[in-house]
Amino acid sequence: MSNYQYISYLCENIMWYMTKSMQRVAIFPGSFDPFTRGHESIVKQALGLFDRVVVAIGYNTAKRGFLSVEARKTLIEKGFENEPRVEGTTYTSLTGDEARRVGATVILRSVRNSIDFEYERTLDRANNHIYPDLTTILLVASADVEHISSTLVRELHAFNHSTESLLPAGIRLEEYLETK
């Protein structure tokens, strides 16, 4: 390899590293039990702002969820299988620690109403105290999905009502319940 080729090789690697390290990465944490059209809408909004969005499923190993953590992650990955900028992950640590682990500088949260806003503001203050290098950005849910919550999906399912219109297209909740 000539000196010119070697320098070109180094420059290409440096540019690749700089591009990777300068990506705008946001972490979207939640329990996502299950992941809904509302969550999907927030991720789609975020893709207009960030180079990569990490949907991070936080869970407490001592609690049993509606869906297994693995099923939730699979549901998210299937919903975004054609979008390489979205990644699903799971964690049991503090959200700020997970944000640092995945290279995020932004914690992405969503609000549907003023109650959500007050909760998120309090959470932001606590996070800012512990992780001053992380910024929280709140995205407002669009009107067509602001009524959707994971709690509503679980409740309707418990009473044998259809949840299809509340979940991302092509997602059948029954498929994910079986993996529990």
mmCIF file of C-alpha atoms in Angstrom:
data_model
loop_
_atom_site.group_PDB
_atom_site.id
_atom_site.type_symbol
_atom_site.label_atom_id
_atom_site.label_comp_id
_atom_site.label_asym_id
_atom_site.label_seq_id
_atom_site.Cartn_x
_atom_site.Cartn_y
_atom_site.Cartn_z
ATOM 1 C CA MET A 1 0.000 0.000 0.000
ATOM 2 C CA SER A 2 1.426 3.360 -1.015
ATOM 3 C CA ASN A 3 1.510 6.363 1.311
ATOM 4 C CA TYR A 4 -1.267 7.963 -0.737
ATOM 5 C CA GLN A 5 -3.473 4.874 -0.421
ATOM 6 C CA TYR A 6 -2.758 4.664 3.299
ATOM 7 C CA ILE A 7 -3.633 8.336 3.852
ATOM 8 C CA SER A 8 -6.836 7.891 1.806
ATOM 9 C CA TYR A 9 -7.699 4.852 3.885
ATOM 10 C CA LEU A 10 -7.130 6.797 7.141
ATOM 11 C CA CYS A 11 -9.183 9.751 5.912
ATOM 12 C CA GLU A 12 -12.096 7.494 4.962
ATOM 13 C CA ASN A 13 -12.045 5.851 8.386
ATOM 14 C CA ILE A 14 -11.821 9.189 10.178
ATOM 15 C CA MET A 15 -14.755 10.547 8.161
ATOM 16 C CA TRP A 16 -16.790 7.394 8.884
ATOM 17 C CA TYR A 17 -16.050 7.702 12.607
ATOM 18 C CA MET A 18 -16.886 11.410 12.679
ATOM 19 C CA THR A 19 -20.162 10.778 10.866
ATOM 20 C CA LYS A 20 -21.083 8.007 13.310
ATOM 21 C CA SER A 21 -20.060 9.981 16.378
ATOM 22 C CA MET A 22 -21.922 13.100 15.243
ATOM 23 C CA GLN A 23 -25.230 11.355 14.693
ATOM 24 C CA ARG A 24 -28.216 12.876 16.413
ATOM 25 C CA VAL A 25 -29.455 9.982 18.542
ATOM 26 C CA ALA A 26 -32.569 10.020 20.710
ATOM 27 C CA ILE A 27 -33.716 7.396 23.166
ATOM 28 C CA PHE A 28 -37.479 6.890 23.494
ATOM 29 C CA PRO A 29 -37.922 5.050 26.808
ATOM 30 C CA GLY A 30 -41.071 3.385 28.077
ATOM 31 C CA SER A 31 -42.628 0.110 29.080
ATOM 32 C CA PHE A 32 -44.471 -0.179 25.726
ATOM 33 C CA ASP A 33 -46.766 -2.854 27.156
ATOM 34 C CA PRO A 34 -47.905 -2.999 24.372
ATOM 35 C CA PHE A 35 -46.435 -0.647 21.754
ATOM 36 C CA THR A 36 -49.341 1.322 20.241
ATOM 37 C CA ARG A 37 -50.138 3.516 17.231
ATOM 38 C CA GLY A 38 -49.522 6.461 19.549
ATOM 39 C CA HIS A 39 -45.976 5.282 20.245
ATOM 40 C CA GLU A 40 -45.467 4.600 16.545
ATOM 41 C CA SER A 41 -46.598 8.142 15.730
ATOM 42 C CA ILE A 42 -44.034 9.631 18.120
ATOM 43 C CA VAL A 43 -41.213 7.539 16.622
ATOM 44 C CA LYS A 44 -42.213 8.678 13.123
ATOM 45 C CA GLN A 45 -42.183 12.325 14.266
ATOM 46 C CA ALA A 46 -38.767 11.788 15.847
ATOM 47 C CA LEU A 47 -37.313 10.402 12.607
ATOM 48 C CA GLY A 48 -37.723 13.884 11.140
ATOM 49 C CA LEU A 49 -35.501 15.267 13.895
ATOM 50 C CA PHE A 50 -32.929 12.564 14.611
ATOM 51 C CA ASP A 51 -30.599 10.299 12.673
ATOM 52 C CA ARG A 52 -31.390 7.342 14.919
ATOM 53 C CA VAL A 53 -34.164 6.605 17.415
ATOM 54 C CA VAL A 54 -33.647 3.922 20.036
ATOM 55 C CA VAL A 55 -36.937 2.617 21.414
ATOM 56 C CA ALA A 56 -35.808 1.429 24.851
ATOM 57 C CA ILE A 57 -38.032 -0.916 26.811
ATOM 58 C CA GLY A 58 -37.376 -0.358 30.487
ATOM 59 C CA TYR A 59 -38.502 -3.144 32.728
ATOM 60 C CA ASN A 60 -38.426 -4.306 36.281
ATOM 61 C CA THR A 61 -37.450 -7.967 36.454
ATOM 62 C CA ALA A 62 -39.571 -8.386 39.587
ATOM 63 C CA LYS A 63 -42.777 -7.390 37.747
ATOM 64 C CA ARG A 64 -44.716 -9.412 35.230
ATOM 65 C CA GLY A 65 -46.019 -7.432 32.276
ATOM 66 C CA PHE A 66 -48.965 -7.966 29.946
ATOM 67 C CA LEU A 67 -46.520 -8.964 27.193
ATOM 68 C CA SER A 68 -43.089 -10.432 27.807
ATOM 69 C CA VAL A 69 -40.209 -8.027 27.296
ATOM 70 C CA GLU A 70 -39.044 -10.147 24.369
ATOM 71 C CA ALA A 71 -42.499 -9.928 22.751
ATOM 72 C CA ARG A 72 -42.529 -6.139 23.147
ATOM 73 C CA LYS A 73 -39.107 -5.838 21.529
ATOM 74 C CA THR A 74 -40.168 -8.140 18.671
ATOM 75 C CA LEU A 75 -43.368 -6.124 18.124
ATOM 76 C CA ILE A 76 -41.351 -2.886 17.854
ATOM 77 C CA GLU A 77 -38.765 -4.445 15.557
ATOM 78 C CA LYS A 78 -41.489 -5.844 13.278
ATOM 79 C CA GLY A 79 -43.229 -2.481 13.153
ATOM 80 C CA PHE A 80 -40.040 -0.780 11.985
ATOM 81 C CA GLU A 81 -38.418 -3.598 10.018
ATOM 82 C CA ASN A 82 -38.121 -1.344 6.966
ATOM 83 C CA GLU A 83 -36.672 1.598 8.898
ATOM 84 C CA PRO A 84 -32.980 1.011 9.737
ATOM 85 C CA ARG A 85 -32.804 4.194 11.824
ATOM 86 C CA VAL A 86 -35.080 2.679 14.486
ATOM 87 C CA GLU A 87 -33.658 0.222 16.967
ATOM 88 C CA GLY A 88 -35.374 -1.661 19.771
ATOM 89 C CA THR A 89 -33.550 -2.479 22.982
ATOM 90 C CA THR A 90 -34.283 -3.464 26.572
ATOM 91 C CA TYR A 91 -32.742 -2.229 29.805
ATOM 92 C CA THR A 92 -33.024 -2.511 33.583
ATOM 93 C CA SER A 93 -30.838 0.467 34.525
ATOM 94 C CA LEU A 94 -31.715 4.144 34.851
ATOM 95 C CA THR A 95 -32.827 5.727 31.590
ATOM 96 C CA GLY A 96 -29.945 8.209 31.651
ATOM 97 C CA ASP A 97 -27.429 5.383 31.917
ATOM 98 C CA GLU A 98 -29.067 3.585 28.997
ATOM 99 C CA ALA A 99 -29.072 6.817 26.974
ATOM 100 C CA ARG A 100 -25.327 7.125 27.467
ATOM 101 C CA ARG A 101 -24.821 3.442 26.601
ATOM 102 C CA VAL A 102 -26.575 3.822 23.215
ATOM 103 C CA GLY A 103 -24.947 7.176 22.448
ATOM 104 C CA ALA A 104 -28.100 9.284 22.826
ATOM 105 C CA THR A 105 -27.936 12.932 23.840
ATOM 106 C CA VAL A 106 -31.718 13.337 23.897
ATOM 107 C CA ILE A 107 -34.397 11.605 25.942
ATOM 108 C CA LEU A 108 -37.543 11.648 23.855
ATOM 109 C CA ARG A 109 -40.886 11.692 25.648
ATOM 110 C CA SER A 110 -44.452 12.183 24.484
ATOM 111 C CA VAL A 111 -47.371 14.082 25.930
ATOM 112 C CA ARG A 112 -51.069 13.685 25.235
ATOM 113 C CA ASN A 113 -52.440 16.200 27.725
ATOM 114 C CA SER A 114 -51.562 18.537 30.604
ATOM 115 C CA ILE A 115 -51.368 15.666 33.097
ATOM 116 C CA ASP A 116 -48.685 13.994 30.960
ATOM 117 C CA PHE A 117 -46.896 17.344 30.686
ATOM 118 C CA GLU A 118 -46.687 17.851 34.465
ATOM 119 C CA TYR A 119 -45.395 14.305 34.982
ATOM 120 C CA GLU A 120 -42.796 14.691 32.222
ATOM 121 C CA ARG A 121 -41.663 18.070 33.533
ATOM 122 C CA THR A 122 -40.996 16.564 36.966
ATOM 123 C CA LEU A 123 -39.147 13.636 35.395
ATOM 124 C CA ASP A 124 -37.069 16.025 33.279
ATOM 125 C CA ARG A 125 -36.022 17.983 36.374
ATOM 126 C CA ALA A 126 -34.869 14.795 38.089
ATOM 127 C CA ASN A 127 -33.008 13.579 35.001
ATOM 128 C CA ASN A 128 -31.376 16.972 34.517
ATOM 129 C CA HIS A 129 -30.117 16.874 38.099
ATOM 130 C CA ILE A 130 -28.458 13.464 37.578
ATOM 131 C CA TYR A 131 -27.597 13.742 33.860
ATOM 132 C CA PRO A 132 -27.033 17.425 32.993
ATOM 133 C CA ASP A 133 -25.576 16.430 29.600
ATOM 134 C CA LEU A 134 -28.885 14.902 28.448
ATOM 135 C CA THR A 135 -31.749 16.951 27.062
ATOM 136 C CA THR A 136 -35.393 15.918 27.237
ATOM 137 C CA ILE A 137 -37.572 16.742 24.249
ATOM 138 C CA LEU A 138 -41.342 16.393 24.498
ATOM 139 C CA LEU A 139 -43.314 15.588 21.375
ATOM 140 C CA VAL A 140 -47.056 16.177 21.380
ATOM 141 C CA ALA A 141 -49.206 13.266 20.263
ATOM 142 C CA SER A 142 -51.260 13.988 17.173
ATOM 143 C CA ALA A 143 -55.021 14.339 17.627
ATOM 144 C CA ASP A 144 -55.833 11.060 15.866
ATOM 145 C CA VAL A 145 -53.841 9.002 18.401
ATOM 146 C CA GLU A 146 -53.871 11.082 21.590
ATOM 147 C CA HIS A 147 -56.610 8.908 23.113
ATOM 148 C CA ILE A 148 -54.563 5.718 22.704
ATOM 149 C CA SER A 149 -52.667 4.266 25.652
ATOM 150 C CA SER A 150 -51.232 0.864 26.488
ATOM 151 C CA THR A 151 -53.657 0.756 29.420
ATOM 152 C CA LEU A 152 -56.612 1.183 27.037
ATOM 153 C CA VAL A 153 -55.312 -1.640 24.826
ATOM 154 C CA ARG A 154 -54.912 -3.990 27.801
ATOM 155 C CA GLU A 155 -58.371 -3.093 29.123
ATOM 156 C CA LEU A 156 -60.116 -3.641 25.793
ATOM 157 C CA HIS A 157 -58.304 -6.927 25.322
ATOM 158 C CA ALA A 158 -59.344 -8.099 28.797
ATOM 159 C CA PHE A 159 -62.983 -7.579 27.808
ATOM 160 C CA ASN A 160 -62.575 -9.271 24.412
ATOM 161 C CA HIS A 161 -62.840 -6.096 22.321
ATOM 162 C CA SER A 162 -60.792 -5.522 19.191
ATOM 163 C CA THR A 163 -57.535 -3.613 19.655
ATOM 164 C CA GLU A 164 -56.530 -3.659 15.984
ATOM 165 C CA SER A 165 -57.169 0.056 15.385
ATOM 166 C CA LEU A 166 -54.971 0.973 18.362
ATOM 167 C CA LEU A 167 -51.903 -0.994 17.269
ATOM 168 C CA PRO A 168 -49.482 -0.431 14.390
ATOM 169 C CA ALA A 169 -50.705 -1.790 11.049
ATOM 170 C CA GLY A 170 -50.278 -5.515 10.676
ATOM 171 C CA ILE A 171 -49.798 -6.166 14.387
ATOM 172 C CA ARG A 172 -52.073 -8.776 15.934
ATOM 173 C CA LEU A 173 -51.808 -8.722 19.715
ATOM 174 C CA GLU A 174 -52.624 -12.421 19.987
ATOM 175 C CA GLU A 175 -49.373 -13.304 18.199
ATOM 176 C CA TYR A 176 -47.369 -11.618 20.939
ATOM 177 C CA LEU A 177 -49.383 -12.931 23.861
ATOM 178 C CA GLU A 178 -48.499 -16.477 22.819
ATOM 179 C CA THR A 179 -44.772 -15.807 23.268
ATOM 180 C CA LYS A 180 -45.171 -15.024 26.948
#
